[in-house]
mmCIF file of C-alpha atoms in Angstrom:
data_model
loop_
_atom_site.group_PDB
_atom_site.id
_atom_site.type_symbol
_atom_site.label_atom_id
_atom_site.label_comp_id
_atom_site.label_asym_id
_atom_site.label_seq_id
_atom_site.Cartn_x
_atom_site.Cartn_y
_atom_site.Cartn_z
ATOM 1 C CA MET W 1 129.706 89.580 106.214
ATOM 2 C CA ALA W 2 127.800 86.298 105.937
ATOM 3 C CA LYS W 3 128.531 84.293 102.830
ATOM 4 C CA ARG W 4 125.642 84.137 100.386
ATOM 5 C CA GLY W 5 124.360 80.780 99.132
ATOM 6 C CA LYS W 6 124.680 79.465 95.588
ATOM 7 C CA ARG W 7 121.076 80.335 94.748
ATOM 8 C CA TYR W 8 121.598 83.975 95.721
ATOM 9 C CA GLN W 9 124.903 84.125 93.840
ATOM 10 C CA GLU W 10 123.093 83.026 90.675
ATOM 11 C CA LEU W 11 120.315 85.573 91.179
ATOM 12 C CA ILE W 12 122.687 88.471 91.699
ATOM 13 C CA LYS W 13 124.165 87.817 88.248
ATOM 14 C CA LEU W 14 120.830 88.954 86.794
ATOM 15 C CA VAL W 15 121.208 92.418 88.327
ATOM 16 C CA ASP W 16 123.567 95.119 87.035
ATOM 17 C CA LYS W 17 124.731 96.785 90.268
ATOM 18 C CA THR W 18 126.018 99.819 88.356
ATOM 19 C CA LYS W 19 122.676 100.536 86.698
ATOM 20 C CA LEU W 20 119.717 102.616 87.850
ATOM 21 C CA TYR W 21 116.671 100.838 86.470
ATOM 22 C CA GLU W 22 113.421 102.482 85.486
ATOM 23 C CA PRO W 23 110.618 101.442 87.891
ATOM 24 C CA GLU W 24 108.819 99.054 85.538
ATOM 25 C CA GLU W 25 112.077 97.361 84.505
ATOM 26 C CA ALA W 26 113.156 97.016 88.147
ATOM 27 C CA LEU W 27 109.826 95.511 89.179
ATOM 28 C CA ASN W 28 109.934 92.994 86.331
ATOM 29 C CA LEU W 29 113.463 92.043 87.355
ATOM 30 C CA SER W 30 112.391 91.623 90.981
ATOM 31 C CA LYS W 31 109.815 89.097 89.773
ATOM 32 C CA GLU W 32 112.525 87.250 87.843
ATOM 33 C CA THR W 33 114.727 87.014 90.937
ATOM 34 C CA ALA W 34 111.909 85.577 93.083
ATOM 35 C CA LYS W 35 112.937 81.932 92.787
ATOM 36 C CA ALA W 36 112.012 80.647 96.249
ATOM 37 C CA LYS W 37 109.482 77.847 96.697
ATOM 38 C CA PHE W 38 106.961 80.298 98.172
ATOM 39 C CA ASP W 39 105.316 83.391 96.705
ATOM 40 C CA GLU W 40 107.877 86.011 97.673
ATOM 41 C CA THR W 41 106.916 89.516 98.739
ATOM 42 C CA ILE W 42 108.159 92.387 96.582
ATOM 43 C CA GLU W 43 109.511 95.114 98.852
ATOM 44 C CA LEU W 44 110.154 98.814 98.294
ATOM 45 C CA HIS W 45 112.893 100.624 100.221
ATOM 46 C CA LEU W 46 113.091 104.431 100.083
ATOM 47 C CA LYS W 47 115.975 106.361 101.657
ATOM 48 C CA LEU W 48 114.867 109.914 102.344
ATOM 49 C CA GLY W 49 116.798 113.142 102.740
ATOM 50 C CA VAL W 50 115.408 113.873 106.195
ATOM 51 C CA ASP W 51 116.593 113.367 109.767
ATOM 52 C CA SER W 52 114.174 111.205 111.762
ATOM 53 C CA ARG W 53 115.693 112.452 115.015
ATOM 54 C CA HIS W 54 113.835 115.736 114.520
ATOM 55 C CA ALA W 55 110.094 115.862 115.145
ATOM 56 C CA ASP W 56 109.524 118.236 112.228
ATOM 57 C CA GLN W 57 111.154 115.825 109.776
ATOM 58 C CA GLN W 58 109.141 112.712 110.562
ATOM 59 C CA VAL W 59 107.526 110.928 107.624
ATOM 60 C CA ARG W 60 104.674 108.661 108.577
ATOM 61 C CA GLY W 61 101.292 107.761 107.180
ATOM 62 C CA ALA W 62 99.176 105.051 105.629
ATOM 63 C CA VAL W 63 97.898 104.301 102.159
ATOM 64 C CA VAL W 64 95.626 101.705 100.579
ATOM 65 C CA LEU W 65 97.446 99.886 97.787
ATOM 66 C CA PRO W 66 95.151 99.464 94.740
ATOM 67 C CA HIS W 67 95.917 95.751 94.500
ATOM 68 C CA GLY W 68 96.638 95.019 98.154
ATOM 69 C CA THR W 69 99.747 93.282 99.424
ATOM 70 C CA GLY W 70 98.732 89.733 98.551
ATOM 71 C CA LYS W 71 98.606 88.921 102.236
ATOM 72 C CA THR W 72 95.523 87.919 104.223
ATOM 73 C CA VAL W 73 95.277 90.555 106.954
ATOM 74 C CA ARG W 74 93.908 89.606 110.370
ATOM 75 C CA THR W 75 92.397 92.507 112.307
ATOM 76 C CA LEU W 76 91.916 92.995 116.029
ATOM 77 C CA VAL W 77 89.489 95.738 117.094
ATOM 78 C CA PHE W 78 89.309 97.229 120.558
ATOM 79 C CA ALA W 79 85.813 98.640 120.957
ATOM 80 C CA LYS W 80 82.655 98.409 123.058
ATOM 81 C CA GLY W 81 78.910 98.473 122.468
ATOM 82 C CA ASP W 82 77.717 99.525 119.038
ATOM 83 C CA LYS W 83 81.289 99.966 117.775
ATOM 84 C CA ALA W 84 82.150 96.393 118.759
ATOM 85 C CA LYS W 85 79.124 95.174 116.790
ATOM 86 C CA GLU W 86 80.197 97.372 113.858
ATOM 87 C CA ALA W 87 83.605 95.669 113.938
ATOM 88 C CA GLU W 88 82.032 92.213 113.973
ATOM 89 C CA ASP W 89 79.671 93.110 111.111
ATOM 90 C CA SER W 90 82.649 94.424 109.116
ATOM 91 C CA GLY W 91 84.417 91.072 109.349
ATOM 92 C CA SER W 92 87.094 91.809 111.932
ATOM 93 C CA ASP W 93 88.811 88.607 113.040
ATOM 94 C CA PHE W 94 88.898 89.567 116.721
ATOM 95 C CA VAL W 95 86.842 92.082 118.683
ATOM 96 C CA GLY W 96 86.984 92.897 122.375
ATOM 97 C CA ALA W 97 88.068 95.252 125.129
ATOM 98 C CA GLU W 98 89.856 94.783 128.483
ATOM 99 C CA GLU W 99 89.738 91.000 128.244
ATOM 100 C CA LEU W 100 91.910 91.094 125.103
ATOM 101 C CA VAL W 101 94.438 93.324 126.854
ATOM 102 C CA GLN W 102 94.721 90.656 129.533
ATOM 103 C CA LYS W 103 95.007 87.920 126.903
ATOM 104 C CA ILE W 104 97.907 89.729 125.203
ATOM 105 C CA GLN W 105 99.634 90.347 128.538
ATOM 106 C CA SER W 106 99.210 86.856 129.961
ATOM 107 C CA GLU W 107 99.468 84.693 126.859
ATOM 108 C CA ASN W 108 101.814 86.787 124.693
ATOM 109 C CA TRP W 109 99.097 86.583 122.029
ATOM 110 C CA PHE W 110 99.880 88.005 118.585
ATOM 111 C CA ASP W 111 97.625 86.145 116.116
ATOM 112 C CA TYR W 112 96.724 89.349 114.236
ATOM 113 C CA ASP W 113 98.369 91.808 111.847
ATOM 114 C CA VAL W 114 96.596 95.121 112.482
ATOM 115 C CA ILE W 115 95.050 96.612 115.624
ATOM 116 C CA ILE W 116 92.246 99.147 115.301
ATOM 117 C CA ALA W 117 90.713 101.000 118.229
ATOM 118 C CA THR W 118 88.121 103.596 119.094
ATOM 119 C CA PRO W 119 89.624 106.673 120.810
ATOM 120 C CA ASP W 120 88.018 105.810 124.178
ATOM 121 C CA MET W 121 89.924 102.506 124.280
ATOM 122 C CA MET W 122 93.395 104.027 123.963
ATOM 123 C CA GLY W 123 93.716 104.511 127.720
ATOM 124 C CA VAL W 124 93.283 100.767 128.153
ATOM 125 C CA ILE W 125 95.553 99.834 125.250
ATOM 126 C CA GLY W 126 98.225 102.205 126.544
ATOM 127 C CA ARG W 127 99.232 99.493 129.024
ATOM 128 C CA LEU W 128 100.424 97.443 126.055
ATOM 129 C CA GLY W 129 102.698 100.132 124.634
ATOM 130 C CA ARG W 130 105.940 98.358 125.498
ATOM 131 C CA VAL W 131 104.657 95.141 123.903
ATOM 132 C CA LEU W 132 102.895 96.488 120.817
ATOM 133 C CA GLY W 133 105.203 99.424 120.048
ATOM 134 C CA PRO W 134 108.318 97.433 119.039
ATOM 135 C CA LYS W 135 106.155 95.234 116.790
ATOM 136 C CA GLY W 136 104.626 98.236 115.029
ATOM 137 C CA LEU W 137 101.146 97.226 116.187
ATOM 138 C CA MET W 138 100.192 100.205 118.367
ATOM 139 C CA PRO W 139 97.103 101.952 116.937
ATOM 140 C CA ASN W 140 97.817 105.473 115.703
ATOM 141 C CA PRO W 141 95.520 108.259 114.467
ATOM 142 C CA LYS W 142 97.963 109.136 111.632
ATOM 143 C CA ALA W 143 97.659 105.599 110.321
ATOM 144 C CA GLY W 144 93.879 105.682 110.604
ATOM 145 C CA THR W 145 93.838 102.897 113.181
ATOM 146 C CA VAL W 146 92.439 105.078 115.984
ATOM 147 C CA THR W 147 89.025 106.030 114.665
ATOM 148 C CA MET W 148 85.288 106.012 115.224
ATOM 149 C CA ASP W 149 84.751 104.770 111.667
ATOM 150 C CA ILE W 150 85.537 101.172 112.550
ATOM 151 C CA ALA W 151 83.886 99.663 109.473
ATOM 152 C CA LYS W 152 85.999 101.736 107.099
ATOM 153 C CA ALA W 153 89.213 100.986 109.023
ATOM 154 C CA VAL W 154 88.592 97.233 108.977
ATOM 155 C CA GLN W 155 87.694 97.236 105.281
ATOM 156 C CA GLU W 156 90.781 99.265 104.347
ATOM 157 C CA ALA W 157 93.085 97.055 106.417
ATOM 158 C CA LYS W 158 91.784 93.940 104.713
ATOM 159 C CA ALA W 159 91.938 95.623 101.284
ATOM 160 C CA GLY W 160 95.674 96.222 101.621
ATOM 161 C CA LYS W 161 96.217 99.378 103.626
ATOM 162 C CA ILE W 162 99.834 99.664 104.739
ATOM 163 C CA GLU W 163 101.573 102.006 107.123
ATOM 164 C CA TYR W 164 104.853 103.626 106.140
ATOM 165 C CA ARG W 165 107.295 105.230 108.556
ATOM 166 C CA LEU W 166 110.977 106.075 108.783
ATOM 167 C CA ASP W 167 113.373 103.770 110.588
ATOM 168 C CA LYS W 168 116.404 105.080 112.496
ATOM 169 C CA THR W 169 118.436 105.238 109.282
ATOM 170 C CA ASN W 170 115.799 107.384 107.500
ATOM 171 C CA ILE W 171 114.610 104.525 105.297
ATOM 172 C CA ILE W 172 111.029 103.440 104.648
ATOM 173 C CA HIS W 173 110.535 99.696 104.095
ATOM 174 C CA CYS W 174 107.175 98.496 102.726
ATOM 175 C CA PRO W 175 105.683 95.521 100.894
ATOM 176 C CA ILE W 176 104.055 96.398 97.570
ATOM 177 C CA GLY W 177 102.756 93.003 96.510
ATOM 178 C CA LYS W 178 103.765 89.457 95.664
ATOM 179 C CA ALA W 179 105.967 88.015 92.931
ATOM 180 C CA SER W 180 102.837 86.381 91.511
ATOM 181 C CA PHE W 181 101.265 89.798 90.849
ATOM 182 C CA GLU W 182 101.046 91.074 87.292
ATOM 183 C CA SER W 183 103.710 93.677 86.467
ATOM 184 C CA ALA W 184 101.025 96.337 86.001
ATOM 185 C CA GLN W 185 99.653 95.638 89.492
ATOM 186 C CA LEU W 186 103.083 95.997 91.091
ATOM 187 C CA LYS W 187 103.715 99.202 89.144
ATOM 188 C CA GLU W 188 100.431 100.743 90.294
ATOM 189 C CA ASN W 189 101.104 99.777 93.919
ATOM 190 C CA PHE W 190 104.646 101.189 93.613
ATOM 191 C CA GLU W 191 103.408 104.490 92.209
ATOM 192 C CA THR W 192 100.684 104.786 94.853
ATOM 193 C CA LEU W 193 103.120 104.319 97.739
ATOM 194 C CA VAL W 194 105.785 106.620 96.290
ATOM 195 C CA SER W 195 103.157 109.302 95.639
ATOM 196 C CA ALA W 196 101.936 109.073 99.251
ATOM 197 C CA VAL W 197 105.480 109.410 100.604
ATOM 198 C CA ILE W 198 106.131 112.438 98.374
ATOM 199 C CA LYS W 199 102.906 114.106 99.579
ATOM 200 C CA ALA W 200 104.065 113.492 103.171
ATOM 201 C CA LYS W 201 107.304 115.444 102.616
ATOM 202 C CA PRO W 202 107.960 117.602 105.692
ATOM 203 C CA ALA W 203 108.288 121.356 105.180
ATOM 204 C CA ALA W 204 111.603 121.181 107.057
ATOM 205 C CA ALA W 205 113.125 118.735 104.545
ATOM 206 C CA LYS W 206 115.937 120.310 102.513
ATOM 207 C CA GLY W 207 117.745 119.158 99.381
ATOM 208 C CA THR W 208 116.962 115.911 97.584
ATOM 209 C CA TYR W 209 113.976 114.231 99.239
ATOM 210 C CA ILE W 210 114.215 110.704 97.781
ATOM 211 C CA ARG W 211 117.907 109.868 98.025
ATOM 212 C CA SER W 212 117.633 106.295 96.765
ATOM 213 C CA CYS W 213 115.005 103.753 95.822
ATOM 214 C CA THR W 214 115.431 99.979 95.782
ATOM 215 C CA VAL W 215 113.060 97.082 95.091
ATOM 216 C CA ALA W 216 113.696 93.466 95.958
ATOM 217 C CA ALA W 217 111.984 90.130 96.350
ATOM 218 C CA SER W 218 112.063 88.690 99.879
ATOM 219 C CA MET W 219 114.994 86.396 99.120
ATOM 220 C CA GLY W 220 116.426 88.278 96.154
ATOM 221 C CA PRO W 221 119.053 90.983 95.622
ATOM 222 C CA GLY W 222 118.291 94.684 95.757
ATOM 223 C CA ILE W 223 117.591 96.412 92.441
ATOM 224 C CA LYS W 224 118.340 100.135 92.304
ATOM 225 C CA VAL W 225 115.651 102.337 90.789
ATOM 226 C CA ASN W 226 116.271 105.650 89.057
ATOM 227 C CA SER W 227 114.837 107.969 91.703
ATOM 228 C CA SER W 228 115.558 111.232 89.867
ATOM 229 C CA LYS W 229 112.107 111.207 88.260
ATOM 230 C CA LEU W 230 110.213 110.178 91.390
ATOM 231 C CA SER W 231 110.303 113.413 93.332
#
């Protein structure tokens, strides 16, 4: 295991590793441990009692955080005709069709955070699956990024819509704001995301659904949250 630096060693002293904190207390503590020279992201990590290897136990969706993530989101829309104009009018940073596929392929271009597409463009974008998939950028109907309502999708993305999905270890990792956020803002974002994950519980899930919950600043230690009241 890599040795932690002095700064981290000091921060970890602020956290009682044997304690399960109530959400508000944990979020306040995560703000206290955000001592880096930049505005650290506050992250939420949820370990679920499901098995992501089974199709009927997948947990995936998207939710708009009430106070956003604190990050400026750059959108890329694949659309043509009226839908391309709708994307431009909605303030999308980039709009195009086949020419942008070529740009991504030839220039390894990734100056955007979210890709939105109309359904008719998915055949074209499919060629980028191996490139976009590993980066979590492939548009998906479940996340609301494959849609005919381009204006709404762009507005939600810029307002702080995030996608949540299980990793191979059955954990969901998501940003819920910045250390500079007010505690009440972080708490509302936390509750909104947790509520969305609970609503997405698969029918095939058995036993305890939320096994553990942890919050942490980007460069800070994990803070365990009492998950017994969450689900």
